[in-house]
Coordinates of C-alpha atoms in Angstrom, one line a residue:
X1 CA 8.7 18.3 -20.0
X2 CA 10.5 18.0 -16.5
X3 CA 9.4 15.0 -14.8
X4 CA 9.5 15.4 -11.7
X5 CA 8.0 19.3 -11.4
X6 CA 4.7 16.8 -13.7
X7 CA 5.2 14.3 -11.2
X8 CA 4.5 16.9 -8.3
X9 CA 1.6 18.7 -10.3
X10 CA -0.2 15.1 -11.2
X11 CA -0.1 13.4 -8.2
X12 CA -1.9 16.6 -6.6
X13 CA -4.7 16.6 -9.2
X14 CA -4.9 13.3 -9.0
X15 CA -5.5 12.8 -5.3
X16 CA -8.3 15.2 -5.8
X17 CA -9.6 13.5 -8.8
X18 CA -9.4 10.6 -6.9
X19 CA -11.2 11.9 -3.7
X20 CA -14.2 13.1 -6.2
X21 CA -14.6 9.8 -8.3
X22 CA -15.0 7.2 -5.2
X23 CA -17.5 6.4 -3.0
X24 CA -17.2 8.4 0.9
X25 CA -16.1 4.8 2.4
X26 CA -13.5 3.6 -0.3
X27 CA -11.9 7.7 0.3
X28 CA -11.9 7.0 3.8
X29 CA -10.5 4.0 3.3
X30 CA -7.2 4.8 1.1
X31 CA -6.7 7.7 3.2
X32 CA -6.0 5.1 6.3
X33 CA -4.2 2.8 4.4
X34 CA -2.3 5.7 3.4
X35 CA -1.3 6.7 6.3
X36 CA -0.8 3.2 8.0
X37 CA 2.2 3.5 4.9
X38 CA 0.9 -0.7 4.0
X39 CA 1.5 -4.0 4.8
X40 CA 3.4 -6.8 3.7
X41 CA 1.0 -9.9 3.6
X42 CA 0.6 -10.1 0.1
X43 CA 3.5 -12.3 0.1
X44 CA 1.9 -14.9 3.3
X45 CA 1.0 -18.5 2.4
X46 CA -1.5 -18.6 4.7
X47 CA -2.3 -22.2 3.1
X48 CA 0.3 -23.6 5.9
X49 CA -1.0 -21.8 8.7
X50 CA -2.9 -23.8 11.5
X51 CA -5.5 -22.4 13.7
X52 CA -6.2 -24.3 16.9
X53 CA -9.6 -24.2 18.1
X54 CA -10.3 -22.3 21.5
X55 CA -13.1 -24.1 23.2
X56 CA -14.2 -20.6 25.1
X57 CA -15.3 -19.4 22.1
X58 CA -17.5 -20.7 18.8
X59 CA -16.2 -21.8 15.6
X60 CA -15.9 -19.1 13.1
X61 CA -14.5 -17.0 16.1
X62 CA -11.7 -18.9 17.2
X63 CA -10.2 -18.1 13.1
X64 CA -7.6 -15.6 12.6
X65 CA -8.5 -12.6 10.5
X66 CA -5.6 -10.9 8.7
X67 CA -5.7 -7.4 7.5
X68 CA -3.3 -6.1 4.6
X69 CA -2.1 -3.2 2.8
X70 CA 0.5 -1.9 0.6
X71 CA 1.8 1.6 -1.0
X72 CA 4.2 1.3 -4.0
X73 CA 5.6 3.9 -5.6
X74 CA 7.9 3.3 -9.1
X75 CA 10.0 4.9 -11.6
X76 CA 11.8 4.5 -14.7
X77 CA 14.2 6.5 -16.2
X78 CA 15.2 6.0 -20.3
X79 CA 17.9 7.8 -21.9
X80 CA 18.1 11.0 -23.9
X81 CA 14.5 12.1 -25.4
X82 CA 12.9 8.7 -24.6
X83 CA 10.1 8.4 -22.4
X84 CA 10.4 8.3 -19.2
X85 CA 7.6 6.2 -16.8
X86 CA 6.3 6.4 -12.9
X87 CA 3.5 5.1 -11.3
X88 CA 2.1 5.3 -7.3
X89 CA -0.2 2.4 -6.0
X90 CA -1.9 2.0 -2.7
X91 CA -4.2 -0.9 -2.1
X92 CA -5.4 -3.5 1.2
X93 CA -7.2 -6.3 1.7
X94 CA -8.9 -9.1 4.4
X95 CA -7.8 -12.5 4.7
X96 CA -9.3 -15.2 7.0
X97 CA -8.2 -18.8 8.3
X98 CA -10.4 -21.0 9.9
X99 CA -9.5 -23.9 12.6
X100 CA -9.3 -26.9 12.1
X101 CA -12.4 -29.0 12.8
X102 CA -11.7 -33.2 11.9
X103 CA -8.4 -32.2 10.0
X104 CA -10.4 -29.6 7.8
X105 CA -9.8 -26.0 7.9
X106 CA -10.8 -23.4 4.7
X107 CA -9.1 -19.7 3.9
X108 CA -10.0 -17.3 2.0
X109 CA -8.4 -13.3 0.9
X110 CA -9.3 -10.4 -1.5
X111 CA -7.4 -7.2 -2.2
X112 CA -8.4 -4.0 -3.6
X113 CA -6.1 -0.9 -5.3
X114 CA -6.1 2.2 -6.6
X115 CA -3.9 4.0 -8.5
X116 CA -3.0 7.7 -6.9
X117 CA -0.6 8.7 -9.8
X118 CA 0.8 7.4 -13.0
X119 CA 3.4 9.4 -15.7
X120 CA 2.9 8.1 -19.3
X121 CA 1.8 4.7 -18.3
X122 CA -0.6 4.7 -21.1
X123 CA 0.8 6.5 -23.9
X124 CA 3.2 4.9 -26.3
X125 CA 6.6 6.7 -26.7
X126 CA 6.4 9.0 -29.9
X127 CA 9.8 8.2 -31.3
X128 CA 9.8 4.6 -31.1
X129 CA 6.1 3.3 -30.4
X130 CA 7.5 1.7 -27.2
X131 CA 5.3 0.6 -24.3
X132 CA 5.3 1.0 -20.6
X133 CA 7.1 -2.7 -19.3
X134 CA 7.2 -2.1 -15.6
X135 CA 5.0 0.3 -13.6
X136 CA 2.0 -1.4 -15.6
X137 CA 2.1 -4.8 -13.9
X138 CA 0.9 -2.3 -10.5
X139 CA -2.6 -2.5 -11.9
X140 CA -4.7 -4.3 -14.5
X141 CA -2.6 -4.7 -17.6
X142 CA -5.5 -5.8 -19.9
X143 CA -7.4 -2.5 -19.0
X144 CA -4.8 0.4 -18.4
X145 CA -7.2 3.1 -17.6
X146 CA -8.9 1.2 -15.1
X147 CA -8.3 3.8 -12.2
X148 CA -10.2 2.4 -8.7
X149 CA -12.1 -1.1 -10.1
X150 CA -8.9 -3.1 -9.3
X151 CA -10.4 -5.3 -7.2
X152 CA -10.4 -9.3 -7.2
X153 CA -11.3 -12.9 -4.9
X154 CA -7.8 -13.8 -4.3
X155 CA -7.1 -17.2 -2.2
X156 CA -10.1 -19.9 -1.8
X157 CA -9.4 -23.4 -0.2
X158 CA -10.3 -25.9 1.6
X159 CA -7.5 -28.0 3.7
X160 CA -7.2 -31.3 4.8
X161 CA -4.3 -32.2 7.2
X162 CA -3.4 -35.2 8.6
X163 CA 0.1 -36.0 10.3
X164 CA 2.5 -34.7 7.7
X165 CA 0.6 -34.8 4.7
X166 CA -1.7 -32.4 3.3
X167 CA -4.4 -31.6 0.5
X168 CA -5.3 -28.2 -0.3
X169 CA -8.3 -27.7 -3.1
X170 CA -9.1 -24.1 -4.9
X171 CA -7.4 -21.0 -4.9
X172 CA -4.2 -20.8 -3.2
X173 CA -0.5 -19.5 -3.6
X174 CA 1.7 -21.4 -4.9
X175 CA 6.0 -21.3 -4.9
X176 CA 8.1 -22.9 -7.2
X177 CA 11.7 -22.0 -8.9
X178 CA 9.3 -21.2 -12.2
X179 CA 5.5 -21.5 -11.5
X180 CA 5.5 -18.7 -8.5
X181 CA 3.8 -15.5 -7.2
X182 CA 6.9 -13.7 -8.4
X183 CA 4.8 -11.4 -6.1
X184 CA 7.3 -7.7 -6.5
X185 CA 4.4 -5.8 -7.7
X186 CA 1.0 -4.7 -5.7
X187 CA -0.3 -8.5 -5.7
X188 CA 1.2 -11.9 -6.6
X189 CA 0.0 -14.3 -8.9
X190 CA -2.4 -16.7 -7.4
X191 CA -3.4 -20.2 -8.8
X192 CA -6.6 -22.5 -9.0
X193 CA -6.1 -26.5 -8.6
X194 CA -5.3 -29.5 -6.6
X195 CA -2.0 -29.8 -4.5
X196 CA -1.1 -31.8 -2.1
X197 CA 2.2 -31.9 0.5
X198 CA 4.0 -34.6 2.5
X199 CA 7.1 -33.3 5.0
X200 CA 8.9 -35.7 7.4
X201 CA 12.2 -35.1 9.1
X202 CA 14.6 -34.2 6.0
X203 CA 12.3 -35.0 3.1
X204 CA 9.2 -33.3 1.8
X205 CA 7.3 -34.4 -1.8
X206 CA 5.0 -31.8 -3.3
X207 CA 2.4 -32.2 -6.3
X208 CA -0.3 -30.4 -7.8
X209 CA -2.8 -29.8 -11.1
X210 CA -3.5 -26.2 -11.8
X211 CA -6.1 -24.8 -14.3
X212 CA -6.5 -21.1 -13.8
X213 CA -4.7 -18.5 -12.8
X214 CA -4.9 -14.5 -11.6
X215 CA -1.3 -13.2 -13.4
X216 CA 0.1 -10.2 -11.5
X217 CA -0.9 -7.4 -12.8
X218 CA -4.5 -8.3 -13.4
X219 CA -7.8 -8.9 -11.7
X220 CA -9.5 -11.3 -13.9
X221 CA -9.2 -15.3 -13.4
X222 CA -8.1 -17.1 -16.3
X223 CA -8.3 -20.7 -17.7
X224 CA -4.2 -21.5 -18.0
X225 CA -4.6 -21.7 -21.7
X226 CA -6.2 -17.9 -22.0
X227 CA -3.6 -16.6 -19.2
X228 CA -0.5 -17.0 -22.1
X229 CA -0.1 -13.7 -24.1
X230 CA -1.8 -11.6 -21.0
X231 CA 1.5 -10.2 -20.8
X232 CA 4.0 -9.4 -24.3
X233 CA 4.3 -12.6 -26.4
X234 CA 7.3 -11.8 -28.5
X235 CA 8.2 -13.6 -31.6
X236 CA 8.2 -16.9 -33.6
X237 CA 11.4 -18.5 -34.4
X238 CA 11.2 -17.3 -37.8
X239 CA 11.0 -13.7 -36.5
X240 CA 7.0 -13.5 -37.4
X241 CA 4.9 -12.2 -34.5
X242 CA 3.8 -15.0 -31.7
X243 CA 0.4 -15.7 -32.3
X244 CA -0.8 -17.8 -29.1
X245 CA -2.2 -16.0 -27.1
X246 CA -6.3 -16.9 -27.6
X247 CA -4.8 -19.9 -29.5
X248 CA -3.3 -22.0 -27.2
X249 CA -4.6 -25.4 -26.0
X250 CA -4.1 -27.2 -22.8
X251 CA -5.8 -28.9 -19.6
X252 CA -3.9 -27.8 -17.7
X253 CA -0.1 -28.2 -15.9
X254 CA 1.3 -31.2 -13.4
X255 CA 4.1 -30.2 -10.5
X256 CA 6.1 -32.5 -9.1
X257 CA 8.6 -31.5 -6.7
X258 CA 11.0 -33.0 -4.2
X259 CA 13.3 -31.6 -1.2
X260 CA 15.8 -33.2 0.6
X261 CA 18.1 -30.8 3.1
X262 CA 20.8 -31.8 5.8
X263 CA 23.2 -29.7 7.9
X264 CA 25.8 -29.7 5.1
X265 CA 23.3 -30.5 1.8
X266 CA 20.7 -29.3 0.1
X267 CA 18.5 -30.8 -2.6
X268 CA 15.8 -29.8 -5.0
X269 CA 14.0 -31.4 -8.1
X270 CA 11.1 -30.4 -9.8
X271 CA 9.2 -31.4 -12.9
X272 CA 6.4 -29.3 -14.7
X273 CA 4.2 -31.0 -17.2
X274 CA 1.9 -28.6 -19.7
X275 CA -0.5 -30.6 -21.0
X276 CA -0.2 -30.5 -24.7
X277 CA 2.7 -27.7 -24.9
X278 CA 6.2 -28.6 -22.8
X279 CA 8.4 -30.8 -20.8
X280 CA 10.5 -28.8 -18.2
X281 CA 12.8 -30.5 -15.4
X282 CA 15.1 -28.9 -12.8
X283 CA 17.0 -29.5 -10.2
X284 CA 19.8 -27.9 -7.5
X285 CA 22.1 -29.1 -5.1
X286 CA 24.1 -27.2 -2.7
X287 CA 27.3 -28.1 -0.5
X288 CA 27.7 -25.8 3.0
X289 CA 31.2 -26.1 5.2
X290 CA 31.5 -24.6 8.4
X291 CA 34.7 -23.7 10.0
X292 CA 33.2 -22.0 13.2
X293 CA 29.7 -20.6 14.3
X294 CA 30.6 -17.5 11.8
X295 CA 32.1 -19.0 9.1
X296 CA 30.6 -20.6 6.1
X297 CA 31.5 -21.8 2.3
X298 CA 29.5 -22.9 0.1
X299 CA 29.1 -23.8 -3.4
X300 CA 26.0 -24.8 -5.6
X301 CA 24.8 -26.3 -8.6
X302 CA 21.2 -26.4 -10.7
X303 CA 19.9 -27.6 -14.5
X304 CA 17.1 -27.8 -16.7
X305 CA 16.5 -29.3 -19.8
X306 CA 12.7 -28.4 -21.5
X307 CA 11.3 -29.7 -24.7
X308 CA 7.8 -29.4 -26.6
X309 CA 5.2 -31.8 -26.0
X310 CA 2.4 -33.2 -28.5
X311 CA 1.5 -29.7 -30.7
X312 CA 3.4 -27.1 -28.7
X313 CA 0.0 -25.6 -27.9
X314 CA -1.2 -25.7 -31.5
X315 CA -0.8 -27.6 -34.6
X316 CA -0.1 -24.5 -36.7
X317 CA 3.7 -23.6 -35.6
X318 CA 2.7 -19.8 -36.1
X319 CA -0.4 -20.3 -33.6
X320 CA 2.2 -22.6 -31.1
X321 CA 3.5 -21.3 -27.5
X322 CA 6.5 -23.8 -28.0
X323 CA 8.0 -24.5 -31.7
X324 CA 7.7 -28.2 -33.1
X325 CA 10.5 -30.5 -32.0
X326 CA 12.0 -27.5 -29.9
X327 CA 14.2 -28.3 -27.1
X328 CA 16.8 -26.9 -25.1
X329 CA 18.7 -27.1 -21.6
X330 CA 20.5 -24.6 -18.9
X331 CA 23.2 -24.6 -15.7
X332 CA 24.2 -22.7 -13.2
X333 CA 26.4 -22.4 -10.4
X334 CA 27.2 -20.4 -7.7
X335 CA 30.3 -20.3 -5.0
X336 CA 30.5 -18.0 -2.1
X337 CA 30.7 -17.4 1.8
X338 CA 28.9 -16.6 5.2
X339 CA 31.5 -14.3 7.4
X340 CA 29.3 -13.4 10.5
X341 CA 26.8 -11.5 8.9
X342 CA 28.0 -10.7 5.6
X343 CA 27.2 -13.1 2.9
X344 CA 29.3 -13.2 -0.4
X345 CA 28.9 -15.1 -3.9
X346 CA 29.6 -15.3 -7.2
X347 CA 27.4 -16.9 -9.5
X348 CA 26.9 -17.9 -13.4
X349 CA 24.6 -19.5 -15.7
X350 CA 24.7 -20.6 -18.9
X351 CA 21.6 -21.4 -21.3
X352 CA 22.6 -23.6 -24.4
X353 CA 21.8 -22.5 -28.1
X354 CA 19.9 -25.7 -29.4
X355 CA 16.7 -23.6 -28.4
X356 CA 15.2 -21.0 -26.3
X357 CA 13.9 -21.2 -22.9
X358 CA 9.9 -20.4 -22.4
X359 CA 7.8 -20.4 -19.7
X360 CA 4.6 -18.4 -19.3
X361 CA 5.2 -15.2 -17.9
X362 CA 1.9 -15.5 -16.5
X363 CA 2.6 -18.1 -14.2
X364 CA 6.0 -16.9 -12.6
X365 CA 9.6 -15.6 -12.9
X366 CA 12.6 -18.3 -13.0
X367 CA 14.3 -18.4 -9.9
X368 CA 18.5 -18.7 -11.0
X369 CA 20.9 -18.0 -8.1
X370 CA 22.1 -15.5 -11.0
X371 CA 19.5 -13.4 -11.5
X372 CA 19.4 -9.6 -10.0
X373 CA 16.2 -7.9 -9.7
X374 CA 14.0 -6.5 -12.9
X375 CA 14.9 -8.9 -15.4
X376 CA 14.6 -12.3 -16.6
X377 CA 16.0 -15.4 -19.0
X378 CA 12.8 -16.9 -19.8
X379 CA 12.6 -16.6 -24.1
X380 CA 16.2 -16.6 -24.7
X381 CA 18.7 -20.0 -25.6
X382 CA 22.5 -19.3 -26.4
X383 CA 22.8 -17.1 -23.2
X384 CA 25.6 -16.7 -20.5
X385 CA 25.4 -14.8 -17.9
X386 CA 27.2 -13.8 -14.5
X387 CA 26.8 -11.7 -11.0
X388 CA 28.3 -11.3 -8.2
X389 CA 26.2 -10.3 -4.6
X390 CA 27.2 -8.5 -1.5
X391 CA 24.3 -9.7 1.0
X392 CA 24.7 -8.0 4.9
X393 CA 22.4 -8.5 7.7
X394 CA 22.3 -5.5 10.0
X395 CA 20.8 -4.3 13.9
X396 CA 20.3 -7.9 14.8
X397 CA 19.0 -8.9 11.1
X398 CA 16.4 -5.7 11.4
X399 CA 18.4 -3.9 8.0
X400 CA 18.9 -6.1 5.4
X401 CA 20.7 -5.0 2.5
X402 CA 21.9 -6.4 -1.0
X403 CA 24.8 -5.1 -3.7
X404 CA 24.2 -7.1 -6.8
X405 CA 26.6 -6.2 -10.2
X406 CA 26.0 -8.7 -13.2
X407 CA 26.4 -9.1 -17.1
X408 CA 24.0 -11.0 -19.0
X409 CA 25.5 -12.1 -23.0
X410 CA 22.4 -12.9 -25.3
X411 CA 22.4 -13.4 -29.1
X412 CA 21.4 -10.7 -31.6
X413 CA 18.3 -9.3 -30.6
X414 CA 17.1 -9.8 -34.3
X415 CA 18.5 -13.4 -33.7
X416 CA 14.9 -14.3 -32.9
X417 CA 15.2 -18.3 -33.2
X418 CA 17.1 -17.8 -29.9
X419 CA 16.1 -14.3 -28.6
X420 CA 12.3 -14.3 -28.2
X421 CA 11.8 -10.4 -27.2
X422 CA 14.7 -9.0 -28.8
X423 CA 16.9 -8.4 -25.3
X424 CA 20.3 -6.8 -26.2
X425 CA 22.8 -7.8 -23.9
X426 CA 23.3 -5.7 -20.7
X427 CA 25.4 -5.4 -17.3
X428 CA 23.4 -4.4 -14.5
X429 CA 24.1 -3.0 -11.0
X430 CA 21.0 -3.4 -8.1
X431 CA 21.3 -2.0 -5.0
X432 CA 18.2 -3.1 -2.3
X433 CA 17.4 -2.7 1.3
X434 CA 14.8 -3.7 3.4
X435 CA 14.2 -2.6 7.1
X436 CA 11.6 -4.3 9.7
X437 CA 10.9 -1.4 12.6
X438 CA 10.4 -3.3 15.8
X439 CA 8.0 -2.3 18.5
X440 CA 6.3 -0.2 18.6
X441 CA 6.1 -0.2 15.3
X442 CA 6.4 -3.9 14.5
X443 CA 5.0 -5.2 11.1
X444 CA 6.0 -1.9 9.3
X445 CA 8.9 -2.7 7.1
X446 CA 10.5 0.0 4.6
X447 CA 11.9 -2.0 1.1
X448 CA 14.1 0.1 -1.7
X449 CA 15.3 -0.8 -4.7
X450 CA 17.4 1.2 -7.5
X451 CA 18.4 -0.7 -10.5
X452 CA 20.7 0.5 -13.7
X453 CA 20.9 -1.7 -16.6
X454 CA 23.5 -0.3 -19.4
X455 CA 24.4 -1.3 -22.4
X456 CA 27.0 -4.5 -23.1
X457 CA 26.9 -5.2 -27.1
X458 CA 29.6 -3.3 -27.6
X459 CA 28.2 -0.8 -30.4
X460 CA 25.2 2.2 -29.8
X461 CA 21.4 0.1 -29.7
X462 CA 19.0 1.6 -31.7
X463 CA 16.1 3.4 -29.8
X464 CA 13.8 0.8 -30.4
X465 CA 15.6 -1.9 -28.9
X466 CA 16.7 0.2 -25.9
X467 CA 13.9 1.3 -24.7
X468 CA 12.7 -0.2 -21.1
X469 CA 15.6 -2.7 -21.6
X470 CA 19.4 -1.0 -21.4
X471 CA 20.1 2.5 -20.4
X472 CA 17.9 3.5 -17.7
X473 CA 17.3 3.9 -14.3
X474 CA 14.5 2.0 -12.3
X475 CA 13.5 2.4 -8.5
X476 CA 11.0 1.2 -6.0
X477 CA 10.1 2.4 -2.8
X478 CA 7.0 0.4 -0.9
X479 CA 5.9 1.3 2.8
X480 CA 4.7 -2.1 4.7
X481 CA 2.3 -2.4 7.3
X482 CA 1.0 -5.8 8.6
X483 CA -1.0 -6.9 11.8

């Protein structure tokens, strides 16, 4: 069936479906957000933001209110007779700040969306049994054919700030190279705990322990523990099928993460303990020289090294998120320059063979100065992988546009001991551009994104293992609005 003459026919029945099924106010409400095209505060942490009081007015008044939406529309295209997969969201929401009143303040947001239009999101493909992997994560992954209940309490805190040091309590966003909103989709993951900051001059410490979660892609909170296996859990080492998800124990995960950044270096550690399943410590460091107001090099280096902890999650190694005794580590580098307002580099990263890499899906995407958009390293060991980026900065930083090629080597996607979801290796070409319009039409911003990922083993993949992950097309096109 053509796609795109369905695509046209769909999204008009649905719109009228859509109009029919929801109440008057939520119909007038999509159509404004609609045609405000979205906004682009999904991706604030207005944790950091601080409101001072004006006296002329009362309390609650003297807040800031901020109003969001956002319109995504995606696609992906598989090759030959597989099945292809698009999907058109629209959603907004409310968030609020209050000022600061004896060094406390308290926040809050919440986000709605429906879906306008979806091709085959559902349906599994009929030659290979293959499942949607992308346009899914728009809505609520655990309930597919929830069409306008997408709904959910986002951020939740309370603040205390005091000099340079701060302690946030509840709901809040949090961003770290793994535990993040990894927040490309309609809403970013958002997390439930204790953190705390200090920032002075150069330095700043960060810590926190979190104990729920709302994964991207969903609307329900979860305890960490029930969060792992929301999203596809892949195999055991042995090749049997991951059973953790529902099985998995733990209190919770400890962050502890350090900065340190000077004119010419830059400095990043972190630590992550998961209580009862893993060890995982990173770092980075980064070299800048300038020749000239224009001119920049600069060249970069980062590591991990992860191992299981107590049971791995469970003590039966079928039932564990992490495999007994299993341990492994990672580096990357990257080299390049700044030329006015052109930004080249070349980067690498290697992932050794002694064991795979895992971190909950869940919670984030790893953040390697390799990795290119729509795709990951997290469940594979014995990987090495390259890219190089084209990064230009046009209309006074308004147009900012990015050229990424790279090729990514993993084992034998039936090598499960080191390749978790079967990942064939691939080479991959992104192309991305986002524009911020200035006034009048500041806050709108326009983002694009058009992926190909082909395949790099060197012989014809099977259908199966092709499907959503080499051969195909993938685009994005979101519409931003914020004020």
């Amino acid at each position: 069936m053509n796609f795109r003459a369905e695509q046209e026919r769909s999204c008009s029945a649905l719109f009228s479906l859509t109009s029919q099924s929801i109440s008057a106010m939520k119909t007038l409400s999509v159509l404004f957000f609609t045609m405000l095209f979205s906004s682009n505060l999904w991706a604030q942490d207005i944790r950091h933001e601080v409101v001072k009081r004006d006296s002329t007015s009362g309390f609650f008044e003297s807040g800031h209110f901020h109003f969001h939406s956002r319109t995504y529309l995606m696609g992906t295209y598989n090759r030959d007779e597989l099945s292809d997969y698009g999907a058109w969201a629209v959603g907004a929401g409310l968030g609020y700040v209050s000022p600061e009143w004896k060094h406390f303040s308290f926040g809050f947001s919440g986000f709605f969306i429906f879906k306008l239009w979806e091709h085959n999101l559902n349906k599994r493909d009929p030659s290979t049994g293959g499942t949607n992997r992308y346009e899914i994560a728009l809505f609520d992954m655990e309930d597919p054919e929830n069409n306008t209940d997408l709904d959910r309490l986002e951020e939740l805190f309370i603040k205390y700030r005091r000099g340079p040091w701060s302690l946030i309590a509840g709901r809040q966003h949090i961003e770290t190279p793994f535990l993040n909103g990894q927040d490309n989709r309609m809403r970013p993951n958002i997390f439930s705990g204790l953190w705390t900051e200090w920032e002075e001059d150069n330095f700043k410490w960060e810590a926190g322990w979190l104990n729920s979660v709302t994964p991207r892609g969903t609307v329900n909170w979860f305890d960490l523990e029930e969060s792992m296996g929301v999203y596809s859990f892949g195999r055991n080492v042995d090749g049997s099928a991951s059973q953790y998800k529902g099985n998995t124990s733990t209190a919770g995960i400890f962050i502890l993460g350090g900065h340190y950044e000077r004119p010419s270096w830059k400095f990043h550690t972190y630590h992550y303990y998961t209580e009862n399943i893993f060890h995982l410590s990173y770092g980075d460091a980064m070299y800048q020289y300038s020749k000239g107001e224009e001119s920049k090099w600069f060249i970069g280096t980062q590591w991990l090294y992860q191992q299981q902890v107590q049971e791995g999650g469970h003590p039966d190694p079928q039932k564990s998120y992490i495999q007994r005794n299993e341990s492994t580590w990672g580096s990357g580098a990257t080299v390049g320059s700044r030329q006015g307002h052109h930004t080249w580099s070349y980067n690498m990263l290697y992932l050794h063979d002694s064991g795979r890499f895992v971190f909950p899906r869940e919670w984030g995407r790893e953040k390697f100065w390799v990795s290119l958009p729509r795709e990951r390293f997290e469940g594979a060991g014995g990987v090495f992988a390259q890219s190089i980026k084209w990064e230009v900065d046009w209309f006074g930083e308004s147009l900012h546009s990015m050229l990424g090629a790279g090729w990514v080597m993993h084992p034998d996607p039936q090598q499960s001991a080191l390749n978790k979801y079967g990942q064939p290796s691939f080479y991959h070409i992104a192309a991305q551009m986002d524009y911020d319009f200035s006034f009048p039409l500041a806050g709108l911003k326009f983002s694009g994104l058009l992926v190909y990922k082909g395949n790099a083993e060197g012989h014809p993949i099977p259908d199966p293992i092709a499907i959503n992950r080499v051969d195909l097309w993938h685009y994005s096109v979101v519409i931003d609005y914020v004020f």
